[in-house]
Amino acid sequence: MDKELQQEAQGKTREGTYILAVETSCDETSVAIVKDGQEVLVNLVASQIETHKAFGGVVPEVASRQHVECITRLMEQAIEESGLEARELTAIAVTEGPGLVGALLVGIMAAKALAFALDKPLIGTHHIAGHIYANQLTDEIQYPSIALVVSGGHTEIVRMESEGRFEVVGQTRDDAVGEAYDKVARSLGFPYPGGPHVDKAAQAADTAAALPRVWLEEGSYDFSLSGLKSAVLNLVNQSRMKGYEVDTGAIARGFQESVVEVLVAKAIRAVHEFGAKQLLLCGGVAANGGLRSELTARCAAENIPLAIPPLKYCTDNAAMIGAAAYVKWTRGEISDLFIKGEPGMSLENWSVGESAAR
C-alpha cells in the first residue's frame, strides 16, 4: 500500500493510526482499538472460563458459538467507548492463526465484514506475534531481542534480530507449558483453568517434591514436558496406592520449580549466545507468579533488561493483536479479503517482508 492510500485510510479529522483489532483464537472474544501500535484506547475481553469449567477444558464448538454471540456487540462497544467515529479507523486487524479453526473463522469473518463495510484495509495477524508485541504496549522493545513465549498451546524461544523479524530457535517437542499445567492441575484435583491453582499451591508450599529437569541434548533450546507430567502422575498414583494423602502443595511446587528452572536457564542462555539487548516474556503463562519472580531475579543478577507485560496483556486480548498489526501497517503489508483461519500458521513466515517474498 502506498503512502497516499495510508493517509486516505487514516481519515482527515485525527492524527495517528487507529487499528481496530479482533482476537478469537480460543476462548476469549476480544476487541480493541490501539493508536500507533502502543496506546490502547479500549480493550474489551469477554471470557468463556465459566462456560468451559463444566467440561474441564475448552470445547471448540462451544467456544465458536460464544464468539458468534458477542463479537458484533463488542465491536460496536469498542468504537463507542474509544470516542472515535467508525470512519476514523485506519485499519482492521484480526488474528489469522494459530488457534482453533472454528473460533478463528468467527473473528475473521467479522473483521472482513467491518473492513469491507468501512472500506478499510485488513491486516491478518499472527497470534504469537501479538503475545510478543504485547510488550510494546508498555515498554519499548530493543533489538536484537529474545522472546520467551509460554502459553497454553505454545512454548518457544524466538529470536528477533529487528522489528517484525522472527526466528524460532527452540520450541516444545510435546506439551506446551500451559497444557502441562492444566494436566497436572487435573491430576491434583484443581479446577479448570488449572495453571493459577498450581502456581498458588506451589508458592504456598514449604517443601518441593523431587522431580526431574528435562534439558534434552547439550545446547538445545527445545523443551519437553510430557515426561515431567508423567512423573507427577506417578507420584500421585503411588501416594494413592499406598494409602497416603497426596501432598498437592509439594508436588505443585516441585513441578513448577522444574518447569521454571529449565525455561529461565534456556532463555538466559539464548540472550547471551545471540547477543540480545533485551528478554521479553510473553504468553498466558507469563502471568505465572513463580516464573515472573525467578526470571526477574535472574535477569537482575545478570544485568539483562527484562520486559513483562501487565497481567491484563498476558492472556489473550485484542490490544496485543493491534500492536503486532501496526508493525505490518507501517510497512504497507496488508491482507486481502480471502484470508482464512490458519490453525498451524508459521510465525517465521509472518515476518515483515515474507508475505511479499512469497
Coordinates of C-alpha atoms in Angstrom, one line a residue:
M1 CA 0.0 0.0 0.0
D2 CA 1.4 3.4 -0.9
K3 CA 1.6 6.4 1.4
E4 CA -1.4 8.2 -0.3
L5 CA -3.7 5.2 0.4
Q6 CA -2.4 5.1 4.0
Q7 CA -3.2 8.8 4.5
E8 CA -6.6 8.4 3.0
A9 CA -7.4 5.4 5.2
Q10 CA -6.3 7.4 8.3
G11 CA -9.0 9.9 7.7
K12 CA -8.8 13.7 7.9
T13 CA -10.0 14.5 11.4
R14 CA -7.4 12.9 13.7
E15 CA -3.7 12.4 13.6
G16 CA -2.3 8.9 14.2
T17 CA -3.0 5.3 13.2
Y18 CA -6.1 3.7 14.8
I19 CA -6.3 0.0 14.4
L20 CA -9.4 -1.9 15.5
A21 CA -8.2 -5.4 16.4
V22 CA -10.2 -8.6 16.8
E23 CA -9.0 -11.7 18.7
T24 CA -10.9 -15.0 18.8
S25 CA -8.3 -17.7 18.6
C26 CA -9.5 -19.8 21.5
D27 CA -11.9 -19.0 24.4
E28 CA -11.7 -15.2 24.8
T29 CA -13.6 -12.9 22.5
S30 CA -11.8 -9.6 22.4
V31 CA -11.9 -6.3 20.5
A32 CA -9.5 -3.4 21.0
I33 CA -8.6 -0.1 19.4
V34 CA -4.9 0.8 19.5
K35 CA -3.3 4.0 18.4
D36 CA 0.1 4.0 16.8
G37 CA 0.8 0.4 18.0
Q38 CA 1.2 1.5 21.6
E39 CA -1.7 3.5 23.1
V40 CA -4.7 1.3 24.0
L41 CA -7.9 3.3 23.7
V42 CA -10.1 0.4 24.6
N43 CA -9.6 -3.3 25.1
L44 CA -12.7 -5.4 25.7
V45 CA -12.5 -9.1 26.6
A46 CA -15.4 -11.5 27.0
S47 CA -14.1 -14.6 28.8
Q48 CA -15.6 -18.0 28.5
I49 CA -13.9 -19.6 31.5
E50 CA -17.2 -20.1 33.5
T51 CA -18.7 -21.9 30.5
H52 CA -15.8 -24.3 29.9
K53 CA -15.3 -25.1 33.6
A54 CA -18.1 -27.6 33.3
F55 CA -16.1 -29.6 30.7
G56 CA -12.7 -29.3 32.4
G57 CA -11.3 -27.6 29.3
V58 CA -12.1 -25.7 26.1
V59 CA -14.7 -27.2 23.9
P60 CA -14.0 -25.8 20.4
E61 CA -17.6 -25.9 19.1
V62 CA -18.9 -24.2 22.3
A63 CA -16.1 -21.5 22.0
S64 CA -17.1 -20.8 18.4
R65 CA -20.7 -20.3 19.2
Q66 CA -20.0 -18.0 22.1
H67 CA -17.8 -15.9 19.8
V68 CA -20.7 -15.6 17.4
E69 CA -23.0 -14.4 20.2
C70 CA -20.8 -11.4 21.3
I71 CA -18.4 -10.4 18.6
T72 CA -20.7 -7.8 16.9
R73 CA -21.7 -6.3 20.3
L74 CA -18.0 -6.0 21.3
M75 CA -17.1 -4.3 18.0
E76 CA -19.8 -1.7 18.4
Q77 CA -19.0 -1.1 22.1
A78 CA -15.2 -0.7 21.3
I79 CA -15.9 2.0 18.7
E80 CA -18.3 3.8 21.1
E81 CA -16.0 3.7 24.1
S82 CA -13.0 4.9 22.1
G83 CA -14.7 8.2 21.2
L84 CA -13.9 7.6 17.5
E85 CA -16.2 7.6 14.6
A86 CA -16.1 4.3 12.6
R87 CA -14.8 6.2 9.6
E88 CA -11.8 7.4 11.6
L89 CA -10.4 3.9 12.0
T90 CA -7.2 3.4 9.9
A91 CA -7.4 -0.4 9.5
I92 CA -9.0 -3.6 10.8
A93 CA -6.7 -6.3 12.3
V94 CA -7.6 -9.9 13.2
T95 CA -5.9 -13.0 14.4
E96 CA -5.5 -15.2 11.4
G97 CA -3.8 -18.0 13.3
P98 CA -2.7 -20.2 15.0
G99 CA -5.7 -21.2 17.1
L100 CA -9.0 -23.2 16.9
V101 CA -10.1 -23.0 13.3
G102 CA -13.8 -22.5 14.1
A103 CA -13.0 -19.8 16.6
L104 CA -10.6 -18.1 14.2
L105 CA -13.2 -18.0 11.5
V106 CA -15.7 -16.1 13.6
G107 CA -13.3 -13.3 14.2
I108 CA -12.0 -13.3 10.6
M109 CA -15.5 -13.1 9.1
A110 CA -16.5 -10.3 11.5
A111 CA -13.3 -8.4 10.7
K112 CA -13.7 -8.9 6.9
A113 CA -17.3 -7.6 7.1
L114 CA -16.3 -4.5 9.0
A115 CA -13.3 -3.8 6.7
F116 CA -15.5 -4.2 3.6
A117 CA -18.3 -2.0 5.0
L118 CA -16.0 0.8 6.0
D119 CA -13.6 0.4 3.0
K120 CA -10.6 -0.1 5.3
P121 CA -7.5 -2.2 4.9
L122 CA -7.5 -5.6 6.6
I123 CA -4.4 -7.0 8.4
G124 CA -4.3 -10.7 9.2
T125 CA -2.1 -11.1 12.3
H126 CA -0.2 -13.9 14.0
H127 CA -1.4 -14.8 17.5
I128 CA 2.1 -15.3 18.9
A129 CA 3.4 -12.1 17.3
G130 CA 0.6 -10.5 19.2
H131 CA 1.8 -12.0 22.5
I132 CA 5.3 -10.8 21.8
Y133 CA 4.2 -7.3 20.9
A134 CA 2.1 -7.0 24.0
N135 CA 5.3 -5.8 25.5
Q136 CA 5.3 -2.9 23.1
L137 CA 2.1 -1.6 24.9
T138 CA 4.1 -0.8 28.0
D139 CA 7.8 -1.0 27.0
E140 CA 9.9 0.0 24.0
I141 CA 11.3 -3.2 22.6
Q142 CA 15.0 -3.2 22.0
Y143 CA 16.6 -5.1 19.1
P144 CA 18.0 -7.7 18.8
S145 CA 15.9 -9.4 21.4
I146 CA 14.9 -12.8 22.7
A147 CA 11.2 -13.7 23.4
L148 CA 10.3 -16.5 25.8
V149 CA 6.8 -17.5 24.7
V150 CA 4.9 -19.6 27.2
S151 CA 1.1 -20.2 26.7
G152 CA -1.5 -22.9 26.7
G153 CA -0.6 -24.0 23.2
H154 CA 3.0 -22.7 22.6
T155 CA 6.4 -22.8 24.3
E156 CA 9.1 -21.2 22.2
I157 CA 12.2 -19.2 22.3
V158 CA 12.1 -16.6 19.5
R159 CA 15.0 -14.5 18.2
M160 CA 14.1 -11.1 16.9
E161 CA 17.1 -9.5 15.1
S162 CA 14.9 -6.5 14.1
E163 CA 11.4 -5.3 14.3
G164 CA 8.9 -7.8 12.9
R165 CA 11.5 -10.4 12.1
F166 CA 11.1 -13.8 13.9
E167 CA 13.3 -16.8 14.1
V168 CA 12.1 -19.7 16.3
V169 CA 15.3 -21.2 17.9
G170 CA 13.6 -23.5 20.3
Q171 CA 10.2 -25.0 20.9
T172 CA 8.4 -27.7 22.8
R173 CA 8.5 -31.2 21.3
D174 CA 5.3 -32.3 23.0
D175 CA 3.2 -30.5 25.6
A176 CA 3.2 -26.7 25.9
V177 CA 3.8 -25.3 29.4
G178 CA 0.2 -24.2 29.8
E179 CA -1.1 -27.5 28.6
A180 CA 1.2 -29.4 31.1
Y181 CA 0.0 -27.1 33.9
D182 CA -3.7 -27.9 33.2
K183 CA -3.0 -31.7 33.1
V184 CA -1.0 -31.6 36.3
A185 CA -3.8 -29.5 37.9
R186 CA -6.4 -32.1 36.9
S187 CA -4.3 -34.9 38.5
L188 CA -4.1 -32.9 41.7
G189 CA -7.8 -32.2 41.8
F190 CA -7.7 -28.5 41.0
P191 CA -10.5 -27.0 38.9
Y192 CA -10.1 -25.6 35.4
P193 CA -8.2 -23.4 34.4
G194 CA -5.6 -25.2 36.5
G195 CA -2.5 -23.1 36.0
P196 CA -3.3 -20.4 38.5
H197 CA -4.2 -23.0 41.1
V198 CA -0.9 -24.9 40.7
D199 CA 1.0 -21.6 40.9
K200 CA -0.8 -20.6 44.1
A201 CA -0.3 -24.0 45.7
A202 CA 3.4 -24.0 44.7
Q203 CA 4.1 -20.6 46.2
A204 CA 2.3 -21.6 49.5
A205 CA 4.2 -24.9 49.9
D206 CA 7.1 -25.3 52.3
T207 CA 8.7 -28.3 50.6
A208 CA 9.1 -29.4 47.0
A209 CA 8.7 -32.9 45.6
A210 CA 11.8 -34.2 43.8
L211 CA 11.0 -34.1 40.1
P212 CA 13.3 -34.3 37.0
R213 CA 14.6 -31.4 34.9
V214 CA 14.4 -32.1 31.2
W215 CA 17.3 -30.5 29.4
L216 CA 17.4 -32.6 26.2
E217 CA 20.6 -32.5 24.1
E218 CA 23.5 -30.3 25.0
G219 CA 23.0 -26.8 23.6
S220 CA 19.4 -27.5 22.6
Y221 CA 16.8 -24.7 23.1
D222 CA 13.9 -27.1 22.8
F223 CA 11.6 -28.2 25.6
S224 CA 9.8 -31.4 26.6
L225 CA 7.1 -31.5 29.2
S226 CA 5.5 -34.9 28.7
G227 CA 8.0 -36.8 30.8
L228 CA 7.7 -34.3 33.7
K229 CA 3.9 -34.6 33.5
S230 CA 4.2 -38.4 33.7
A231 CA 6.5 -38.1 36.7
V232 CA 3.9 -36.0 38.5
L233 CA 1.2 -38.6 37.7
N234 CA 3.4 -41.4 39.1
L235 CA 3.9 -39.5 42.4
V236 CA 0.1 -39.0 42.7
N237 CA -0.7 -42.6 41.9
Q238 CA 2.0 -44.0 44.2
S239 CA 0.6 -42.0 47.1
R240 CA -2.9 -43.2 46.5
M241 CA -1.8 -46.8 46.1
K242 CA 0.0 -46.7 49.4
G243 CA -3.0 -45.0 51.1
Y244 CA -1.1 -41.8 51.7
E245 CA -2.7 -38.3 51.4
V246 CA -1.5 -36.7 48.2
D247 CA 0.8 -33.7 49.1
T248 CA -0.6 -31.4 46.5
G249 CA 1.4 -28.4 47.6
A250 CA 4.8 -30.2 47.5
I251 CA 4.0 -31.8 44.1
A252 CA 2.8 -28.4 42.7
R253 CA 6.0 -26.7 43.9
G254 CA 8.3 -29.5 42.6
F255 CA 6.6 -29.3 39.2
Q256 CA 6.7 -25.6 39.0
E257 CA 10.3 -25.4 40.1
S258 CA 11.3 -27.9 37.4
V259 CA 9.5 -26.1 34.7
V260 CA 10.7 -22.6 35.7
E261 CA 14.3 -23.7 36.1
V262 CA 14.5 -25.0 32.5
L263 CA 12.6 -22.1 31.0
V264 CA 14.7 -19.5 32.7
A265 CA 18.1 -21.2 32.1
K266 CA 17.5 -21.6 28.4
A267 CA 16.1 -18.1 27.9
I268 CA 19.1 -16.6 29.7
R269 CA 21.5 -18.7 27.6
A270 CA 19.8 -17.6 24.4
V271 CA 20.2 -13.9 25.4
H272 CA 23.9 -14.4 25.9
E273 CA 24.5 -16.6 22.8
F274 CA 22.7 -14.3 20.4
G275 CA 23.8 -11.0 21.9
A276 CA 20.3 -9.8 22.7
K277 CA 19.7 -6.4 24.3
Q278 CA 16.5 -7.5 26.0
L279 CA 14.5 -10.5 27.1
L280 CA 10.7 -10.5 26.6
L281 CA 8.3 -12.7 28.5
C282 CA 5.2 -13.4 26.5
G283 CA 2.0 -15.5 26.6
G284 CA -0.7 -16.5 29.0
V285 CA 1.8 -18.4 31.4
A286 CA 3.7 -15.1 31.7
A287 CA 1.1 -14.4 34.4
N288 CA 2.6 -17.2 36.5
G289 CA 4.0 -15.7 39.7
G290 CA 6.8 -18.2 40.1
L291 CA 8.1 -17.7 36.6
R292 CA 7.9 -13.9 36.7
S293 CA 9.7 -13.8 40.1
E294 CA 12.5 -16.2 39.1
L295 CA 13.1 -14.6 35.7
T296 CA 13.1 -11.1 37.2
A297 CA 15.7 -12.2 39.8
R298 CA 18.0 -13.9 37.2
C299 CA 17.8 -11.0 34.8
A300 CA 18.6 -8.6 37.6
A301 CA 21.6 -10.7 38.7
E302 CA 23.0 -10.9 35.1
N303 CA 22.1 -7.3 34.2
I304 CA 19.7 -8.3 31.4
P305 CA 16.9 -5.8 30.6
L306 CA 13.6 -7.7 31.0
A307 CA 10.1 -6.8 29.8
I308 CA 7.0 -8.5 31.1
P309 CA 3.5 -7.3 30.1
P310 CA 1.0 -6.4 32.8
L311 CA -1.3 -9.3 33.6
K312 CA -4.1 -7.9 31.5
Y313 CA -2.0 -8.2 28.4
C314 CA -0.6 -11.6 29.2
T315 CA -3.7 -13.6 28.5
D316 CA -5.4 -13.5 25.1
N317 CA -6.6 -10.0 24.2
A318 CA -7.1 -7.9 21.1
A319 CA -4.8 -5.0 22.1
M320 CA -1.7 -7.2 21.5
I321 CA -3.1 -8.0 18.0
G322 CA -3.4 -4.3 17.3
A323 CA 0.2 -3.8 18.4
A324 CA 1.6 -6.5 16.2
A325 CA -0.6 -5.5 13.2
Y326 CA 0.9 -2.0 13.4
V327 CA 4.3 -3.4 12.6
K328 CA 2.8 -4.7 9.3
W329 CA 0.9 -1.5 8.7
T330 CA 4.0 0.7 8.8
R331 CA 5.5 -1.3 6.0
G332 CA 2.4 -1.3 3.9
E333 CA 1.8 -5.0 4.3
I334 CA -1.9 -5.7 4.4
S335 CA -4.1 -8.7 3.7
D336 CA -6.8 -9.3 1.1
L337 CA -10.4 -10.4 1.9
F338 CA -9.6 -14.0 1.0
I339 CA -7.7 -14.8 4.2
K340 CA -9.0 -17.8 6.2
G341 CA -8.2 -19.3 9.6
E342 CA -4.7 -20.9 9.7
P343 CA -4.5 -23.2 12.8
G344 CA -0.8 -24.0 12.1
M345 CA 0.2 -20.6 10.9
S346 CA 4.0 -20.1 10.9
L347 CA 5.4 -17.2 13.0
E348 CA 8.6 -17.0 10.9
N349 CA 6.6 -16.8 7.6
W350 CA 4.5 -14.0 9.1
S351 CA 7.7 -11.9 9.5
V352 CA 7.7 -8.5 7.7
G353 CA 8.7 -8.8 4.1
E354 CA 8.0 -12.5 4.0
S355 CA 4.5 -12.2 2.5
A356 CA 5.8 -10.0 -0.3
A357 CA 8.6 -12.5 -0.9
R358 CA 6.1 -15.4 -1.4

